[in-house]
Amino acid sequence: MSIKELFYFSKSDRKAILFLLVAIVVIFVAIRWSSGLSITADKPAAEQRKASKQAVSSSHADKDWSLDEPTQMAIHLTPFDPNTAPPEQLLALGLQPWQVKSLLKYRNKGGVFRQPSDFARLYGLTLKQYRQLEPYIRIADDYRPAADFIASERPRTMHQRDTLHYPMKLKAGMHVFLNTADTTDLKKVPGIGSYFARQIVNYRNRLGGFSSIEQLAEIDDFPIESLTFFAVSADELAKIHRLNVNKLSLNELKRHPYINFYMARAIVDFRRLHGDLQSLEQLKLLKDFSEEKIRRLQPYITF
């Protein structure tokens, strides 16, 4: 058989082969075209999703900053009425923008602060913020309940309704004696309200009396700017309650704010092994007593 005869195809065979070649080309072109269309279609969609995601993130970032980002304004404490104070004053008092927004929303809905303690219910207000602002809250008479005014117009009887009076604050250069003042006197000090007045009295009782005004800074969140209005007299220093370290038990010793359990146990062990303590110098021999701790204890120790 010759080569020509080997590669000879009939007319019907040639048509079938041609049809197969055309079909293969068409299928190949269709596959390439559909793949290119998918790639080009997916790219704009992906870019659009990315842009949308960035826009949402940017929107959330702006919202978070406007509502939750702490302000860097210097705090300036002044008397204010939460019912009428403008946003600028509220921000200057140390409130965050989102807290001011919450307060304004409360007022716009008809909410009223009728007494200083009502301000503590402001959404998001921390205990530290309330303690700091409470002495500066001033509620105008216009916001008292109407029933109070009607009651005042009725004929007076033998039983008078109690009236709430806010103490007059001390002027610069005036003082209260720290160890003899009661809570009423203490609340006359600028920056001191009912809470800190109680804290001062409670800490004074635990110490046995203050030996210096700097000890007030040991009270949590105490307003340091108020220290200049306090004084400790020589008579008060002489009346400080002292601890006899040779007679008190471990439990009695550790009740003092300056003596912890380990210090009290060290004193009791020293007495058991060496007898009574005679001076503060002997406390230096005990590992739990540093120079600073002995200095703080000096006004409160006797032998």
C-alpha positions as CSV (number, residue, x, y, z in Angstrom):
1,M,0.0,0.0,0.0
2,S,1.4,3.4,-1.0
3,I,1.7,6.3,1.4
4,K,-0.9,8.2,-0.7
5,E,-3.4,5.5,-0.2
6,L,-2.6,5.4,3.5
7,F,-3.6,9.0,4.0
8,Y,-6.5,9.0,1.6
9,F,-9.9,9.8,3.1
10,S,-13.3,9.6,1.5
11,K,-15.4,12.7,1.1
12,S,-17.6,11.8,4.1
13,D,-14.5,11.2,6.2
14,R,-13.1,14.6,5.3
15,K,-16.4,16.3,6.3
16,A,-16.4,14.5,9.6
17,I,-12.8,15.5,10.3
18,L,-13.4,19.1,9.4
19,F,-16.5,19.2,11.6
20,L,-14.4,17.9,14.6
21,L,-11.7,20.5,14.0
22,V,-14.2,23.3,13.9
23,A,-16.0,22.0,17.0
24,I,-12.6,21.8,18.9
25,V,-11.7,25.4,17.9
26,V,-15.2,26.7,18.9
27,I,-15.0,25.0,22.3
28,F,-11.5,26.3,22.9
29,V,-12.5,29.9,22.1
30,A,-15.6,29.6,24.2
31,I,-13.6,28.4,27.2
32,R,-11.0,31.2,26.8
33,W,-13.7,33.8,26.4
34,S,-15.7,32.7,29.5
35,S,-12.6,32.6,31.7
36,G,-11.6,36.1,30.7
37,L,-15.1,37.4,31.4
38,S,-15.2,35.8,34.8
39,I,-11.8,37.3,35.8
40,T,-12.7,40.8,34.6
41,A,-16.1,40.6,36.2
42,D,-14.8,39.5,39.6
43,K,-12.2,42.2,39.8
44,P,-14.6,45.2,39.9
45,A,-16.8,43.3,42.3
46,A,-13.8,42.6,44.6
47,E,-12.7,46.2,44.4
48,Q,-16.2,47.4,45.1
49,R,-16.5,45.1,48.2
50,K,-13.1,46.4,49.4
51,A,-14.1,50.0,49.0
52,S,-17.4,49.4,50.8
53,K,-15.6,47.7,53.6
54,Q,-13.2,50.6,53.9
55,A,-16.1,53.1,53.9
56,V,-17.9,51.2,56.7
57,S,-14.7,51.0,58.7
58,S,-14.1,54.7,58.3
59,S,-17.7,55.4,59.3
60,H,-17.3,53.3,62.4
61,A,-14.0,54.9,63.2
62,D,-15.6,58.4,62.9
63,K,-18.5,57.3,65.1
64,D,-16.3,55.8,67.7
65,W,-14.1,58.9,67.9
66,S,-17.1,61.2,68.2
67,L,-18.8,59.2,71.0
68,D,-16.1,57.3,72.8
69,E,-12.7,59.0,72.2
70,P,-11.5,60.6,75.4
71,T,-11.1,64.4,75.2
72,Q,-7.8,66.0,75.9
73,M,-9.3,69.2,77.4
74,A,-7.9,70.5,80.7
75,I,-10.4,69.9,83.5
76,H,-11.8,73.1,85.0
77,L,-14.1,72.5,87.9
78,T,-16.7,75.2,88.4
79,P,-20.3,75.3,89.9
80,F,-22.8,74.1,87.4
81,D,-26.5,73.2,87.1
82,P,-26.9,69.9,85.1
83,N,-30.3,71.2,83.9
84,T,-28.9,74.2,82.1
85,A,-25.1,73.8,81.7
86,P,-24.0,74.2,78.1
87,P,-22.0,71.5,76.4
88,E,-18.8,73.5,76.5
89,Q,-19.0,73.8,80.3
90,L,-19.8,70.1,80.7
91,L,-16.8,69.1,78.6
92,A,-14.6,71.4,80.7
93,L,-15.8,69.6,83.8
94,G,-14.2,66.4,82.5
95,L,-17.2,64.7,80.9
96,Q,-16.6,62.8,77.7
97,P,-18.5,63.9,74.5
98,W,-20.7,60.8,74.5
99,Q,-21.6,61.5,78.2
100,V,-22.5,65.1,77.3
101,K,-24.6,63.8,74.4
102,S,-26.4,61.4,76.8
103,L,-27.1,64.3,79.2
104,L,-28.4,66.5,76.4
105,K,-30.7,63.7,75.1
106,Y,-32.1,63.2,78.6
107,R,-32.8,67.0,78.9
108,N,-34.4,67.1,75.5
109,K,-36.8,64.4,76.5
110,G,-37.9,66.4,79.4
111,G,-35.6,64.9,82.0
112,V,-34.9,67.0,85.1
113,F,-32.2,66.8,87.8
114,R,-34.1,67.8,91.0
115,Q,-31.2,67.1,93.5
116,P,-27.4,66.5,93.2
117,S,-27.8,62.7,93.7
118,D,-29.9,62.6,90.5
119,F,-26.8,63.4,88.5
120,A,-25.2,60.1,89.6
121,R,-27.8,58.3,87.3
122,L,-26.3,59.9,84.2
123,Y,-25.5,57.1,81.8
124,G,-21.8,56.1,81.8
125,L,-20.9,58.4,84.7
126,T,-18.2,56.7,86.9
127,L,-18.1,56.9,90.7
128,K,-14.8,58.8,90.5
129,Q,-16.4,61.4,88.2
130,Y,-19.4,61.8,90.5
131,R,-17.2,62.2,93.6
132,Q,-15.3,64.9,91.8
133,L,-18.3,66.8,90.5
134,E,-20.8,66.4,93.4
135,P,-19.5,69.4,95.4
136,Y,-20.0,71.7,92.4
137,I,-23.6,70.7,91.5
138,R,-26.1,73.5,92.0
139,I,-29.8,72.8,91.3
140,A,-31.8,76.0,90.7
141,D,-35.2,76.5,92.5
142,D,-36.9,76.5,89.1
143,Y,-36.5,72.7,88.9
144,R,-37.9,71.9,92.3
145,P,-41.2,69.8,92.2
146,A,-44.3,72.0,91.9
147,A,-45.7,70.3,95.0
148,D,-43.0,72.0,97.1
149,F,-44.3,75.4,96.1
150,I,-47.9,74.5,96.7
151,A,-47.0,73.2,100.1
152,S,-45.2,76.4,100.9
153,E,-48.4,78.4,100.2
154,R,-50.5,76.4,102.7
155,P,-51.0,77.6,106.3
156,R,-48.0,76.7,108.4
157,T,-48.5,74.2,111.1
158,M,-46.4,73.2,114.1
159,H,-44.6,70.6,111.9
160,Q,-42.3,72.5,109.5
161,R,-41.0,70.7,106.5
162,D,-37.2,70.2,106.6
163,T,-35.3,72.6,104.3
164,L,-32.1,71.5,102.5
165,H,-29.4,74.0,102.9
166,Y,-26.1,73.8,101.0
167,P,-23.1,74.9,103.1
168,M,-21.3,78.1,102.2
169,K,-17.8,77.3,100.8
170,L,-14.6,78.7,102.4
171,K,-12.7,81.5,100.7
172,A,-9.0,81.3,99.9
173,G,-6.9,81.6,103.1
174,M,-9.6,80.2,105.3
175,H,-9.1,76.8,107.1
176,V,-10.9,74.1,109.1
177,F,-9.1,72.1,111.8
178,L,-8.8,68.6,110.5
179,N,-9.0,66.6,113.7
180,T,-12.0,68.5,115.3
181,A,-14.2,69.4,112.3
182,D,-17.4,67.5,111.8
183,T,-18.9,66.6,108.4
184,T,-20.8,69.9,108.3
185,D,-17.6,71.9,108.7
186,L,-15.7,69.7,106.3
187,K,-18.3,70.2,103.5
188,K,-17.5,73.9,103.6
189,V,-14.2,73.1,102.0
190,P,-14.3,73.6,98.2
191,G,-14.2,70.2,96.5
192,I,-15.5,68.4,99.6
193,G,-19.0,67.0,99.5
194,S,-20.9,64.5,101.7
195,Y,-18.9,61.5,100.4
196,F,-15.4,62.9,101.1
197,A,-16.6,64.4,104.4
198,R,-17.5,60.9,105.6
199,Q,-14.3,59.4,104.2
200,I,-12.2,62.0,106.2
201,V,-14.0,61.3,109.5
202,N,-13.8,57.5,109.0
203,Y,-10.1,57.6,108.2
204,R,-9.5,60.0,111.1
205,N,-11.1,57.5,113.5
206,R,-9.0,54.6,112.1
207,L,-5.8,56.5,112.4
208,G,-6.5,58.0,115.8
209,G,-6.2,61.5,114.4
210,F,-4.3,63.2,111.6
211,S,-0.7,64.2,112.2
212,S,-0.5,66.1,108.9
213,I,-2.8,67.3,106.2
214,E,-0.8,65.3,103.6
215,Q,-2.4,62.1,105.0
216,L,-5.6,63.1,103.3
217,A,-4.0,62.1,100.0
218,E,-4.1,58.5,101.2
219,I,-7.9,58.6,100.7
220,D,-8.8,57.2,97.3
221,D,-9.4,59.9,94.6
222,F,-9.1,62.7,97.2
223,P,-9.1,66.2,95.5
224,I,-5.5,67.4,96.2
225,E,-6.5,71.0,95.4
226,S,-8.5,71.0,98.6
227,L,-5.5,70.4,100.9
228,T,-4.8,74.1,101.4
229,F,-8.0,74.6,103.3
230,F,-7.1,72.2,106.1
231,A,-4.9,72.7,109.2
232,V,-3.7,70.6,112.1
233,S,-3.2,72.5,115.4
234,A,-0.6,71.8,118.1
235,D,-3.5,70.9,120.5
236,E,-4.8,68.4,118.0
237,L,-1.4,66.8,117.7
238,A,-1.2,66.3,121.4
239,K,-4.5,64.5,121.4
240,I,-3.6,61.9,118.8
241,H,-4.5,58.4,120.0
242,R,-1.3,56.4,120.4
243,L,-0.8,52.6,120.3
244,N,1.0,50.9,123.2
245,V,2.9,48.3,121.2
246,N,3.9,46.4,124.3
247,K,0.3,45.8,125.5
248,L,-1.9,45.4,122.4
249,S,-2.6,42.0,120.8
250,L,-1.9,41.1,117.2
251,N,-5.5,41.7,116.1
252,E,-5.6,45.1,117.9
253,L,-2.3,46.2,116.3
254,K,-3.3,45.3,112.7
255,R,-6.4,47.4,112.9
256,H,-4.3,50.5,112.4
257,P,-4.0,51.6,108.8
258,Y,-0.2,51.7,109.1
259,I,0.3,48.2,110.6
260,N,-0.5,45.2,108.5
261,F,-0.7,41.5,109.7
262,Y,3.0,40.8,109.1
263,M,4.1,43.9,111.0
264,A,1.8,43.1,113.9
265,R,3.1,39.6,114.0
266,A,6.7,40.8,114.0
267,I,6.0,43.1,117.0
268,V,4.3,40.3,119.0
269,D,7.2,37.8,118.2
270,F,9.8,40.4,119.2
271,R,8.0,40.9,122.6
272,R,7.9,37.1,123.1
273,L,11.6,36.6,122.3
274,H,13.2,39.8,123.6
275,G,10.7,41.4,126.0
276,D,9.1,44.8,125.6
277,L,10.1,47.3,123.0
278,Q,11.8,50.4,124.4
279,S,12.2,52.7,121.3
280,L,11.5,53.0,117.6
281,E,15.1,52.1,116.9
282,Q,14.3,48.6,117.9
283,L,11.7,48.4,115.2
284,K,14.5,48.9,112.6
285,L,15.7,45.4,113.5
286,L,12.5,43.9,112.2
287,K,12.5,43.2,108.4
288,D,8.9,44.3,107.9
289,F,9.7,47.8,109.1
290,S,11.3,50.2,106.6
291,E,12.5,53.7,107.4
292,E,9.4,55.1,105.7
293,K,7.0,52.9,107.7
294,I,8.7,53.8,111.0
295,R,8.4,57.5,110.1
296,R,4.7,57.2,109.4
297,L,4.1,55.3,112.6
298,Q,6.1,57.6,114.9
299,P,3.2,59.9,115.9
300,Y,1.0,56.9,116.7
301,I,3.4,54.7,118.8
302,T,4.0,54.7,122.6
303,F,5.9,52.2,124.8
